[in-house]
PDB file of C-alpha atoms and ligand atoms in Angstrom:
ATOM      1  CA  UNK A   1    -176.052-101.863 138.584  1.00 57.00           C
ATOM      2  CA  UNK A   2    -175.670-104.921 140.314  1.00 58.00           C
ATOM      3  CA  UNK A   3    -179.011-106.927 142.014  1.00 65.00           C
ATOM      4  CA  UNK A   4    -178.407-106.799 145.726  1.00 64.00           C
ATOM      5  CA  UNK A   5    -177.782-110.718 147.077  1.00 66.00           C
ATOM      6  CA  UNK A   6    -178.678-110.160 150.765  1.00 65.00           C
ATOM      7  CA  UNK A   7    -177.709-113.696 152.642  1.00 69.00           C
ATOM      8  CA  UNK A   8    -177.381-113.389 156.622  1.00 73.00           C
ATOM      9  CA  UNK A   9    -175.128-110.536 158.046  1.00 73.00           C
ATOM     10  CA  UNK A  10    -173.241-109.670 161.034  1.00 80.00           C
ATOM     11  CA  UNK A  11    -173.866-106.511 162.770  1.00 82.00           C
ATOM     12  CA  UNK A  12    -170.664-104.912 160.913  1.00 84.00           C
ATOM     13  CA  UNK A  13    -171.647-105.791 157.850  1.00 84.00           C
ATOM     14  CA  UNK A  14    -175.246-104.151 158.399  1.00 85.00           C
ATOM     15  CA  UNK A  15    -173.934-101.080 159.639  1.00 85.00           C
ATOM     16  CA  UNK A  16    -171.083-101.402 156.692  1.00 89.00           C
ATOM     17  CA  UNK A  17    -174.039-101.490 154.133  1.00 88.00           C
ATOM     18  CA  UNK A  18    -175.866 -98.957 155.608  1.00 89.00           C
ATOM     19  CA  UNK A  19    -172.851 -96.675 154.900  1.00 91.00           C
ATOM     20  CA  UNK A  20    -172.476 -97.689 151.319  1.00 92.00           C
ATOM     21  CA  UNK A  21    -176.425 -96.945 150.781  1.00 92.00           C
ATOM     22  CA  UNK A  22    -176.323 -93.732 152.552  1.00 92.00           C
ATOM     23  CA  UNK A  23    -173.342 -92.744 150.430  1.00 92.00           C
ATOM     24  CA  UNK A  24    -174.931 -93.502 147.367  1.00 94.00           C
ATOM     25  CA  UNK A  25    -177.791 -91.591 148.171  1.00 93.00           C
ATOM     26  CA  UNK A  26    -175.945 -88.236 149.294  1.00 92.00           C
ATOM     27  CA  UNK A  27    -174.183 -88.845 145.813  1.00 91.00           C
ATOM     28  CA  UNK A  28    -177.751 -89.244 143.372  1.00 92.00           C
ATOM     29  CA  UNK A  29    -179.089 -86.011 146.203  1.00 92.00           C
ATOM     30  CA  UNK A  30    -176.011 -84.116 144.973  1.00 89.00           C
ATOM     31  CA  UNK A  31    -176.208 -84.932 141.389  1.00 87.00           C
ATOM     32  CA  UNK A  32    -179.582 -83.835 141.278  1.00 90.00           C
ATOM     33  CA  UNK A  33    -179.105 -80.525 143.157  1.00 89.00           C
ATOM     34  CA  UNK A  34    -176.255 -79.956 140.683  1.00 85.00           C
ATOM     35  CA  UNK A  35    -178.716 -80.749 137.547  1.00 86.00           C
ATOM     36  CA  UNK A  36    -181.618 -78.537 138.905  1.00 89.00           C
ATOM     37  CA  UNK A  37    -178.901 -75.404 139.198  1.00 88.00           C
ATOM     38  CA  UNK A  38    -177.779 -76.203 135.866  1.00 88.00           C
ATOM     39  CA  UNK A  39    -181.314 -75.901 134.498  1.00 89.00           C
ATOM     40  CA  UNK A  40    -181.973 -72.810 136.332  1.00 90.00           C
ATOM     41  CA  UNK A  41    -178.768 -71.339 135.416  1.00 89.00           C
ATOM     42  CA  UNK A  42    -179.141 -72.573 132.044  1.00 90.00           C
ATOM     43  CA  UNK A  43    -183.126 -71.103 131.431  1.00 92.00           C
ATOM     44  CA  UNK A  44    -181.351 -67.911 133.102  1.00 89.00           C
ATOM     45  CA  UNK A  45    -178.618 -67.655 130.496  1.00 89.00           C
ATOM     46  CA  UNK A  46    -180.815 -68.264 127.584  1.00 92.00           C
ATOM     47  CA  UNK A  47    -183.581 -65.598 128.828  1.00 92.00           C
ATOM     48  CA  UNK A  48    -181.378 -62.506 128.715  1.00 89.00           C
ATOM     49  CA  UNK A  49    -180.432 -62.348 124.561  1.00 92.00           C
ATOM     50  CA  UNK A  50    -183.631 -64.081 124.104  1.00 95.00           C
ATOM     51  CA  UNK A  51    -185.513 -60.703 125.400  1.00 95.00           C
ATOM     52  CA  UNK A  52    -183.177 -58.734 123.674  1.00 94.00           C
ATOM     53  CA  UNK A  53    -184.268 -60.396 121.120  1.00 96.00           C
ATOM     54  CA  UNK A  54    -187.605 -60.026 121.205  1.00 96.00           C
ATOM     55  CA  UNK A  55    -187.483 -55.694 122.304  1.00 96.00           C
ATOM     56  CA  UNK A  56    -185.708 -55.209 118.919  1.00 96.00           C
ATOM     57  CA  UNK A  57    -188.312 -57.330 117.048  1.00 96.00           C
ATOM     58  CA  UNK A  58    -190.893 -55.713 118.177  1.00 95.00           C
ATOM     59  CA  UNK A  59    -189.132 -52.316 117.566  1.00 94.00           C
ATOM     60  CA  UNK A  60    -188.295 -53.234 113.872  1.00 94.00           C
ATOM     61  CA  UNK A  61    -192.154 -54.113 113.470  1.00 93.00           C
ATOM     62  CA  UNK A  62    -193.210 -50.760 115.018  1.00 92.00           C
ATOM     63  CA  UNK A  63    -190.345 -48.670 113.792  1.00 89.00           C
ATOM     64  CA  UNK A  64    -187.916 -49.987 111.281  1.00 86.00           C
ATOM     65  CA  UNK A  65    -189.466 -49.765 107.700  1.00 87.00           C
ATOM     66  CA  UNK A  66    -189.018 -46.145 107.620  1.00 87.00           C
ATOM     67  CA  UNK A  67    -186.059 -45.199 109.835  1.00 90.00           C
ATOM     68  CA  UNK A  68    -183.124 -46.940 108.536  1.00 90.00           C
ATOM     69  CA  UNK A  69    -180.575 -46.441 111.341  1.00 91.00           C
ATOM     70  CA  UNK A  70    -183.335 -48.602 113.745  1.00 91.00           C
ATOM     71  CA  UNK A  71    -183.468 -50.939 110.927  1.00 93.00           C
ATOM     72  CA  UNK A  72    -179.379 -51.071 111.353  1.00 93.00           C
ATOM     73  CA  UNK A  73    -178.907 -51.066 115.219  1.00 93.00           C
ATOM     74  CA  UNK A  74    -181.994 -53.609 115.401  1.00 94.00           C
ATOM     75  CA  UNK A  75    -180.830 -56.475 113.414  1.00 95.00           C
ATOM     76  CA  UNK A  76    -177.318 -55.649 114.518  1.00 95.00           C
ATOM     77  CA  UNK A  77    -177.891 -56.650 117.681  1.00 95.00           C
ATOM     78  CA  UNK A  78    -180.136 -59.575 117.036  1.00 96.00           C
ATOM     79  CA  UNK A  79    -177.160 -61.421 115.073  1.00 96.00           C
ATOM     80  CA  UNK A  80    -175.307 -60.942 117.435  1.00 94.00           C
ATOM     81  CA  UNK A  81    -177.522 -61.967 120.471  1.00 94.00           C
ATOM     82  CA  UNK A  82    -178.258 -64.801 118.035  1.00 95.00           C
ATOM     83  CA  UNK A  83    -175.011 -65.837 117.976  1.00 93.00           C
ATOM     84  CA  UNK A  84    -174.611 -65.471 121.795  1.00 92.00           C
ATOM     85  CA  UNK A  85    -177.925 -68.246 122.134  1.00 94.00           C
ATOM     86  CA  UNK A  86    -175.596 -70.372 119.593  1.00 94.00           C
ATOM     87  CA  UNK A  87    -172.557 -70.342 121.235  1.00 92.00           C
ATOM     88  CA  UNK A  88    -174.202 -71.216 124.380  1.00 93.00           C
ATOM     89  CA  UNK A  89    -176.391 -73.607 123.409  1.00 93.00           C
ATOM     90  CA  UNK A  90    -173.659 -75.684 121.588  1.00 92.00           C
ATOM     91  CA  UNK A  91    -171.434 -75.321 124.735  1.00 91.00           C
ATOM     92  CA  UNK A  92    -174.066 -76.740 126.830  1.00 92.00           C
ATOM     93  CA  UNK A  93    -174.535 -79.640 124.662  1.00 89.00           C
ATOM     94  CA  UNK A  94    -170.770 -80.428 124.675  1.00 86.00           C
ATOM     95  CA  UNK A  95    -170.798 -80.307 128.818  1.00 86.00           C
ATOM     96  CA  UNK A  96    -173.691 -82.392 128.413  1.00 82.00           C
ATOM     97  CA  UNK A  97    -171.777 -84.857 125.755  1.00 79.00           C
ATOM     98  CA  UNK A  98    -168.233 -84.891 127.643  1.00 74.00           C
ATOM     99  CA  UNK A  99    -169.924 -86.230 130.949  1.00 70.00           C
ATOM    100  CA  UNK A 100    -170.338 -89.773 129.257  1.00 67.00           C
ATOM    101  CA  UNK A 101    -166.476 -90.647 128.735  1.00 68.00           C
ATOM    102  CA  UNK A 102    -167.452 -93.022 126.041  1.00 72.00           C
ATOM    103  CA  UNK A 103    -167.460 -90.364 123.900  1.00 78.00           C
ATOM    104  CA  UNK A 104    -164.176 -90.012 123.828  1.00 86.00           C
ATOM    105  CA  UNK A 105    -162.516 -90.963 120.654  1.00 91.00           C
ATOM    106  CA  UNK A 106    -158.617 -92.140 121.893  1.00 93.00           C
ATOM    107  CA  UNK A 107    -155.745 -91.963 119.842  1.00 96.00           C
ATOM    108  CA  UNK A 108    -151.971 -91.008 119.984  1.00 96.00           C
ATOM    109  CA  UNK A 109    -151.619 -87.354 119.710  1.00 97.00           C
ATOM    110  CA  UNK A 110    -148.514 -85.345 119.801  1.00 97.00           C
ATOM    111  CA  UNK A 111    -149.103 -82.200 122.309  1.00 96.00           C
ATOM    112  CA  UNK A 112    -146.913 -80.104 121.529  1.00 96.00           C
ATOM    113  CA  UNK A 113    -147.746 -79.811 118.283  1.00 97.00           C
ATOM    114  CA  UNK A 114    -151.964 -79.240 119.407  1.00 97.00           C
ATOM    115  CA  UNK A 115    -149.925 -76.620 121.739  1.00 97.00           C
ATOM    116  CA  UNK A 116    -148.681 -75.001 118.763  1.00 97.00           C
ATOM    117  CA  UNK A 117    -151.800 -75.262 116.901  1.00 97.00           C
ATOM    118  CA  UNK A 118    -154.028 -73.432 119.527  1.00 98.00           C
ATOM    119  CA  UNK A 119    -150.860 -70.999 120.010  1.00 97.00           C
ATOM    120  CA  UNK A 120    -150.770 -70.288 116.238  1.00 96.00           C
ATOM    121  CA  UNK A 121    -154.220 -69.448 116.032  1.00 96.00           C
ATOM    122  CA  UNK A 122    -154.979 -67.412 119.049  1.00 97.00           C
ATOM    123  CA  UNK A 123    -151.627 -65.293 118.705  1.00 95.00           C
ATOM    124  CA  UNK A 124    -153.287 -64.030 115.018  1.00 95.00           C
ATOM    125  CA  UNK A 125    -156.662 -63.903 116.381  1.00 95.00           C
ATOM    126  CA  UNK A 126    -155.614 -61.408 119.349  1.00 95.00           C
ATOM    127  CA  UNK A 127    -152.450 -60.044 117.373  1.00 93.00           C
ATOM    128  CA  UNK A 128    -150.499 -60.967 120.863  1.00 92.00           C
ATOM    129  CA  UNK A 129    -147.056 -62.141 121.303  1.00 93.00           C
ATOM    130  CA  UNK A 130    -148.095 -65.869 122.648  1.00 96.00           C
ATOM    131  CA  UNK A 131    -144.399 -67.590 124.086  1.00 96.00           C
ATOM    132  CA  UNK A 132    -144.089 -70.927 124.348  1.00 96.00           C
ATOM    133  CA  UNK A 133    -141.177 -72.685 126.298  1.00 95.00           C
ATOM    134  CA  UNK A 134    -141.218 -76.477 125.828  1.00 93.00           C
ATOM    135  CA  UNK A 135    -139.240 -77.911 128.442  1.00 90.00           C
ATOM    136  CA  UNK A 136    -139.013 -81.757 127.345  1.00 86.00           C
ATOM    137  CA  UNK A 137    -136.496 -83.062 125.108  1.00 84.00           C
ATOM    138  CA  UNK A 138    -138.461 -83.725 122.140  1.00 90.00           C
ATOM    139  CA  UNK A 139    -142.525 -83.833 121.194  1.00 93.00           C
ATOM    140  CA  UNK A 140    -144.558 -85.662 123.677  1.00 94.00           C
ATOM    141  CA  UNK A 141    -147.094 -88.164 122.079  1.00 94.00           C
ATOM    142  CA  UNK A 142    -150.088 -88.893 124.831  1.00 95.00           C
ATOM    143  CA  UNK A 143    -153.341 -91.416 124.116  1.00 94.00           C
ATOM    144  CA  UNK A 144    -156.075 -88.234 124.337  1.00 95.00           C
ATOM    145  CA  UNK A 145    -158.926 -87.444 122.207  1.00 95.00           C
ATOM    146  CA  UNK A 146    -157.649 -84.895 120.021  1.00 96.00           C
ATOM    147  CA  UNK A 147    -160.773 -82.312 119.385  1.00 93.00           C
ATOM    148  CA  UNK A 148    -160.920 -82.310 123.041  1.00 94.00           C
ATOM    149  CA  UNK A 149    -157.548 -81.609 124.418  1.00 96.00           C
ATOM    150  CA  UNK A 150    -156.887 -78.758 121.491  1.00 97.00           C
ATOM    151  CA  UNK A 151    -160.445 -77.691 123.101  1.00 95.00           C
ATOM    152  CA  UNK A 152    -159.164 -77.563 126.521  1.00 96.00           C
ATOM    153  CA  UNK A 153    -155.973 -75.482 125.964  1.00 98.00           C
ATOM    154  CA  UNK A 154    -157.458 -73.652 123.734  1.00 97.00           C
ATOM    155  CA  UNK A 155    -159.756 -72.329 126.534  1.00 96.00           C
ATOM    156  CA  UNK A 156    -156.840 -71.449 128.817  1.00 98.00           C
ATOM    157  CA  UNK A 157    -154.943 -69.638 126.091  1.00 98.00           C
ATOM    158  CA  UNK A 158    -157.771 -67.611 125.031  1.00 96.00           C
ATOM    159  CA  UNK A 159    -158.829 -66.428 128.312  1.00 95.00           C
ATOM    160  CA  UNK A 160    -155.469 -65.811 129.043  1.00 96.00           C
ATOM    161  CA  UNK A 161    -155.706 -63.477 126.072  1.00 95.00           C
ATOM    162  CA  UNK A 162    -158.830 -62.030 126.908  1.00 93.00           C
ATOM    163  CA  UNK A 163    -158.545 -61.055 130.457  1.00 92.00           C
ATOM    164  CA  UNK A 164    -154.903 -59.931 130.430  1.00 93.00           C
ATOM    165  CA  UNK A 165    -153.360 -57.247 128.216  1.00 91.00           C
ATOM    166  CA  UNK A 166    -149.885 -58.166 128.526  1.00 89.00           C
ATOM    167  CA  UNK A 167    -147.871 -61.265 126.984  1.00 92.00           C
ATOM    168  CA  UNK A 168    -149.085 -64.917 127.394  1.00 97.00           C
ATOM    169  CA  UNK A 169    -147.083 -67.494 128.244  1.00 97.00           C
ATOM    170  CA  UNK A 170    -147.446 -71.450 127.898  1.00 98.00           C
ATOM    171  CA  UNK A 171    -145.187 -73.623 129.127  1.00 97.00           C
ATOM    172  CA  UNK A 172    -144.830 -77.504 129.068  1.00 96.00           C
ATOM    173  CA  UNK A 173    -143.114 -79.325 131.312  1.00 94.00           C
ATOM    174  CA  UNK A 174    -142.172 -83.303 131.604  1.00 90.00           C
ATOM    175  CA  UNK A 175    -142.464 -84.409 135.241  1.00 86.00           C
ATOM    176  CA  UNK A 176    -141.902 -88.476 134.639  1.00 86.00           C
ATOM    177  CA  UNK A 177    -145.083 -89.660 134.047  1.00 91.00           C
ATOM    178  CA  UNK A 178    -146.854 -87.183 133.864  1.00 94.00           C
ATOM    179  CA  UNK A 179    -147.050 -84.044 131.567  1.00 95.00           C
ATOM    180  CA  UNK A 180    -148.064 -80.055 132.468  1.00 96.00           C
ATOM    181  CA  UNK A 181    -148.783 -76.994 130.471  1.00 97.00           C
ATOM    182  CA  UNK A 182    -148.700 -73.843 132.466  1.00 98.00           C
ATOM    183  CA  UNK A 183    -150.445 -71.114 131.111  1.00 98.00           C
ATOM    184  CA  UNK A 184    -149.305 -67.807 132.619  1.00 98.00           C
ATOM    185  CA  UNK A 185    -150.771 -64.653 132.525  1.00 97.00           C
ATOM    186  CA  UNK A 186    -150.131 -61.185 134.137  1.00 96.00           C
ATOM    187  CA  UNK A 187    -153.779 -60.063 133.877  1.00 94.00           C
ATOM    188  CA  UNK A 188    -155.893 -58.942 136.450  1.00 92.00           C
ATOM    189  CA  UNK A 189    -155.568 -62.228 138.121  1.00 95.00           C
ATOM    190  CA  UNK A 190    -158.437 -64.103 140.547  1.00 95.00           C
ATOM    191  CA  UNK A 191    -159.376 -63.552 144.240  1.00 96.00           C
ATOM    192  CA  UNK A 192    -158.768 -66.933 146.737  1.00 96.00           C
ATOM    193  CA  UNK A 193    -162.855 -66.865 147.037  1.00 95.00           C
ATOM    194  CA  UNK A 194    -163.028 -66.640 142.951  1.00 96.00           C
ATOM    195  CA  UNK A 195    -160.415 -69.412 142.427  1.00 97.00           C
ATOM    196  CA  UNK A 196    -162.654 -71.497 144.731  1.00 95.00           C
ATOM    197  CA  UNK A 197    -165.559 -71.398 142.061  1.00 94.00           C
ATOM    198  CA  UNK A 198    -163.738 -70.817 138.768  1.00 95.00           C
ATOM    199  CA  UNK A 199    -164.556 -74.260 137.324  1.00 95.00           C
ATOM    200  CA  UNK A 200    -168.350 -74.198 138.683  1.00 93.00           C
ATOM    201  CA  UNK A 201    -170.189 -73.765 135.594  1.00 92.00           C
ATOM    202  CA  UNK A 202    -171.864 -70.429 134.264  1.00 92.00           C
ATOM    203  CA  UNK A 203    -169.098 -68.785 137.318  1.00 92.00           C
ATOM    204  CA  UNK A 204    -167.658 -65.349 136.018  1.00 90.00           C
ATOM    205  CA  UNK A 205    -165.894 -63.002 138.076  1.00 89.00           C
ATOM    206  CA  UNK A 206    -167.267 -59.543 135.798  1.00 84.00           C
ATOM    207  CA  UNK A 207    -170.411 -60.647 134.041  1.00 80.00           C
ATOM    208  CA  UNK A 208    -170.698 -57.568 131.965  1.00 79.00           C
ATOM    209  CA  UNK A 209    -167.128 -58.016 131.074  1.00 77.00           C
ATOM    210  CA  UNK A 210    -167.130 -61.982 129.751  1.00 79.00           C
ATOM    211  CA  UNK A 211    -170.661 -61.539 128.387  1.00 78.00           C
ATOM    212  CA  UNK A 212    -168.762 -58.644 126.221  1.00 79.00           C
ATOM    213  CA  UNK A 213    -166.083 -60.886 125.309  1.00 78.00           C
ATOM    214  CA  UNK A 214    -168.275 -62.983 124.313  1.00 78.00           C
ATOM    215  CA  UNK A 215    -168.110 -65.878 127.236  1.00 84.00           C
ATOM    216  CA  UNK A 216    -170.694 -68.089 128.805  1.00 89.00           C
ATOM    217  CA  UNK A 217    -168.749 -68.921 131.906  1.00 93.00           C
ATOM    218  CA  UNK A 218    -168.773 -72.275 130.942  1.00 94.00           C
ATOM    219  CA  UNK A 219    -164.861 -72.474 129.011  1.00 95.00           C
ATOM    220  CA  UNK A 220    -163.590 -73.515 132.312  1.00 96.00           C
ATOM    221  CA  UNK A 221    -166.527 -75.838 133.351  1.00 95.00           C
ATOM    222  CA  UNK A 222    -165.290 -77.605 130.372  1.00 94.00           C
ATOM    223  CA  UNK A 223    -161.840 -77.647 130.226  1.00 96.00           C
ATOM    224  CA  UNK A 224    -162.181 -79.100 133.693  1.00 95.00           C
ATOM    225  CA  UNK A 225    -164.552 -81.601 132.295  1.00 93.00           C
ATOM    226  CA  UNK A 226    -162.143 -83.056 129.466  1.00 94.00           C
ATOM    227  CA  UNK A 227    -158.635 -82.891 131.826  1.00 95.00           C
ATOM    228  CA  UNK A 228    -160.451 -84.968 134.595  1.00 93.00           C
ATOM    229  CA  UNK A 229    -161.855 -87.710 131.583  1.00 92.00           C
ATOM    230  CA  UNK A 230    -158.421 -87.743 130.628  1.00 93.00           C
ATOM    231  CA  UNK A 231    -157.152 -88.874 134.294  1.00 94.00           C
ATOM    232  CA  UNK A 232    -155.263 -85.494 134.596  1.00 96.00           C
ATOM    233  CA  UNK A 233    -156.012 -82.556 136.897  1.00 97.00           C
ATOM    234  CA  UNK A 234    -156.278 -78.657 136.178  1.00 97.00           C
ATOM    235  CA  UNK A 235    -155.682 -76.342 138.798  1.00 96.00           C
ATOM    236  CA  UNK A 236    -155.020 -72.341 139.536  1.00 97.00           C
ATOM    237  CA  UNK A 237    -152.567 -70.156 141.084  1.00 97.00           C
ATOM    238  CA  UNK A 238    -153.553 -66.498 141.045  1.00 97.00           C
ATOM    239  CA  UNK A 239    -152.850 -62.912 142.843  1.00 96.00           C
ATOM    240  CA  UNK A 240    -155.258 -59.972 141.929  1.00 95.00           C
ATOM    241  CA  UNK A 241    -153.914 -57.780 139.920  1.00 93.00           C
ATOM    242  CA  UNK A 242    -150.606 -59.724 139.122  1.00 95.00           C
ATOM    243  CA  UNK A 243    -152.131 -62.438 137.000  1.00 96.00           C
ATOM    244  CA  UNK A 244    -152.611 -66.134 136.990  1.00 97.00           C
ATOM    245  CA  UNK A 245    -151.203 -69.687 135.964  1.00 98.00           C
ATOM    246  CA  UNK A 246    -153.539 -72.252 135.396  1.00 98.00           C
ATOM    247  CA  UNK A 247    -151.767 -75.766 135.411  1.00 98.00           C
ATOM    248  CA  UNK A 248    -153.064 -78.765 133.413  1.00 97.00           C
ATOM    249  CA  UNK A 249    -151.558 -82.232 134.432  1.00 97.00           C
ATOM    250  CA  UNK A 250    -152.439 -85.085 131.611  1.00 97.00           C
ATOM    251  CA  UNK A 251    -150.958 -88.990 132.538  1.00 95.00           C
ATOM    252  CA  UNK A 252    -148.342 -89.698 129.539  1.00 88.00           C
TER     253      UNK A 252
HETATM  254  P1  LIG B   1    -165.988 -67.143 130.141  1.00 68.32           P
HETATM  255  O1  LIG B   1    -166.678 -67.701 128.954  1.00 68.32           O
HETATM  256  O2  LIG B   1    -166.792 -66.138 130.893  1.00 68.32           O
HETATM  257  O3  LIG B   1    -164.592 -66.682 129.872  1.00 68.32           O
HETATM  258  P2  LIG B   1    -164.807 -69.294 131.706  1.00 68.32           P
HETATM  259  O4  LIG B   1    -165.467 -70.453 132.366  1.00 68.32           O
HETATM  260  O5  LIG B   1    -163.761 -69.594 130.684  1.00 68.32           O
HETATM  261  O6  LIG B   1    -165.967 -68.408 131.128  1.00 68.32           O
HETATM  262  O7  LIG B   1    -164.173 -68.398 132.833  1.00 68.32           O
HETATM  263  C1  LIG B   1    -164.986 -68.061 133.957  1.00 68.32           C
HETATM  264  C2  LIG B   1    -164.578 -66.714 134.520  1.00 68.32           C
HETATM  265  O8  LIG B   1    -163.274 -66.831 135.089  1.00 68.32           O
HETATM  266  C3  LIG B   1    -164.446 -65.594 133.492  1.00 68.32           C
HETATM  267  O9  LIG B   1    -165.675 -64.959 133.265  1.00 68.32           O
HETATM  268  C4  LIG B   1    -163.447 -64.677 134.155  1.00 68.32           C
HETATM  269  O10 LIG B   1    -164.133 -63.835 135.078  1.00 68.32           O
HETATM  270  C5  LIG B   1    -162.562 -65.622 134.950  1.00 68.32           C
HETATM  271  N1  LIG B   1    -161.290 -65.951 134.274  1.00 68.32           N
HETATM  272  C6  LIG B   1    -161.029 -67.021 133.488  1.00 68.32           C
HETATM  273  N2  LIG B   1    -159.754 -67.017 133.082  1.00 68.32           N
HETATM  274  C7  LIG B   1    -159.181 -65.944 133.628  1.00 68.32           C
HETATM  275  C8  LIG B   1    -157.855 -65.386 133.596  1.00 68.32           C
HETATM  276  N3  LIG B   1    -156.869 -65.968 132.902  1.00 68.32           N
HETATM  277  N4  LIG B   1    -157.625 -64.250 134.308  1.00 68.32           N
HETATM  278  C9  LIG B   1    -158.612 -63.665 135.019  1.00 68.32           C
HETATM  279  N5  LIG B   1    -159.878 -64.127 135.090  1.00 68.32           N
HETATM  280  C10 LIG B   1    -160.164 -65.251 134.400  1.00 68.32           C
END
C-alpha cells in the first residue's frame, strides 16, 4: 500500500482516479464474495461426514456392545468419513497456503522426470496402462517449486484415471519458450457449461460419484492455483462422452 499524495488535478486525472478507486473496490467486493462462498461451501463440505459421524456414534453407544456386525459397519464408516474430514481439511489449508506465492520454494527441477514420477505411481495405484510421449529432445529443467508441480500433474493424471476407464495419456510438448503437458483421456468427458466451472472450487460434475472416489472438488481448484503462481496457464478441451485433454502451459 502506498499513502495517497493528492496535489492539484485536472479534470482527467480526477475522473482517471476515480476509475482506479472504483476498480479496486469491485476487486476487494469480489474477493470477499469469493471468501464468504468459500466458507459456506467449506462449513457445507465439512457438515455431511461430520453427521455421519455423529448417527454411527450414537448408534455404537445405543447398539454396538452386543451386536458385533453394528460394531463393524459403525466404525467402518467413521474411519473412513474421518479420513474424508482429513483429506479435506488439509486440501483447504493448501488452497489457503498456495494463494500467498511466497510460499513457493523455487528451484531447478527436471519435468519430465516429476512426469515420470506421478506416472509411475498412479499407473500401480490404478493398475492402468499410463503412456507417456515426450516430444522434446531431451529432459526439460524449469525454475518451479517441486512439491507443487508433482502436485499439480498429479491431479490431472489421477482424475484422468478416475473418471475414465480406458488408457491415459500424457504428453509433453516444447513450444519455444514455453512447455505443455497434455493429459488425454477418453472418459466420459465434460459438458461446455461444466468446463466453464471446472476450476471453481468444491465444482463436481457427479457429486455422489467424486465423493465415492474419494474427491473434494477442490484437485482442480488447486492445480489451477499452482500453474497460474508459476506464470503458466491450464486449460480444457472436452466432448461428453469422448473424453478430455486438459493442457498445462509452464514458462521454461
Ligand atoms: P474431485 O476431487 O471431485 O475429483 P476436482 O476439482 O479434481 O475434484 O474435479 C472437479 C470435478 O471435475 C470432478 O468431480 C469431476 O466431476 C470433473 N472432472 C475432473 N477431471 C475430469 C476428467 N478427466 N474427466 C471427466 N470429469 C472430470
Amino acid at each position: 500500500w502506498e499513502k495517497l499524495a493528492i496535489k492539484r488535478k485536472n479534470n482527467d486525472e480526477i475522473s482517471e482516479m476515480q476509475q482506479a478507486y472504483n476498480a479496486m473496490i469491485d476487486r476487494i467486493e469480489e474477493n470477499r464474495q469469493k471468501q464468504e462462498r468459500f466458507v459456506s461451501d467449506a462449513s457445507h463440505e465439512l457438515r455431511t461426514p461430520i453427521s455421519v459421524i455423529k448417527s454411527y456414534t450414537e448408534l455404537l453407544q445405543r447398539r454396538g456392545k452386543d451386536k458385533p456386525e453394528i460394531f463393524e459397519e459403525a466404525t467402518a464408516s467413521i474411519l473412513s468419513e474421518s479420513d474424508r474430514m482429513q483429506h479435506l481439511t488439509e486440501q483447504m489449508l493448501l488452497l489457503a497456503k498456495n494463494e500467498d506465492q511466497e510460499n513457493l520454494l523455487f528451484e531447478q527441477v527436471n519435468i519430465n522426470q516429476i512426469t515420470r514420477d506421478v506416472i509411475r505411481s498412479l499407473s500401480t495405484a490404478y493398475q492402468r496402462e499410463i503412456k507417456f510421449y515426450q516430444e522434446v529432445d531431451q529432459d526439460i529443467t524449469i525454475s518451479a517449486d517441486r512439491r507443487k508441480i508433482h502436485q499439480a500433474i498429479y491431479i490431472l493424471v489421477d482424475n484422468a484415471c478416475k473418471y475414465s476407464e480406458d488408457i491415459v495419456i500424457v504428453r509433453m510438448r516444447d513450444k519455444q519458450q514455453l512447455l505443455s503437458i497434455d493429459v488425454v483421456d477418453k472418459g466420459e468427458g465434460l459438458s461446455a457449461e461444466d468446463q466453464e466451472h471446472i476450476f471453481d472450487r468444491f465444482y463436481r460434475v457427479d457429486k455422489a460419484r467424486s465423493r465415492k472416489a474419494g474427491g473434494t472438488g477442490l484437485g482442480l481448484a488447486i492445480c489451477h492455483q499452482i500453474i497460474q503462481a508459476h506464470g503458466g496457464s491450464i486449460h480444457i478441451t472436452s466432448q461428453v462422452n469422448e473424453g478430455s485433454t486438459f493442457t498445462l502451459t509452464l514458462p521454461k
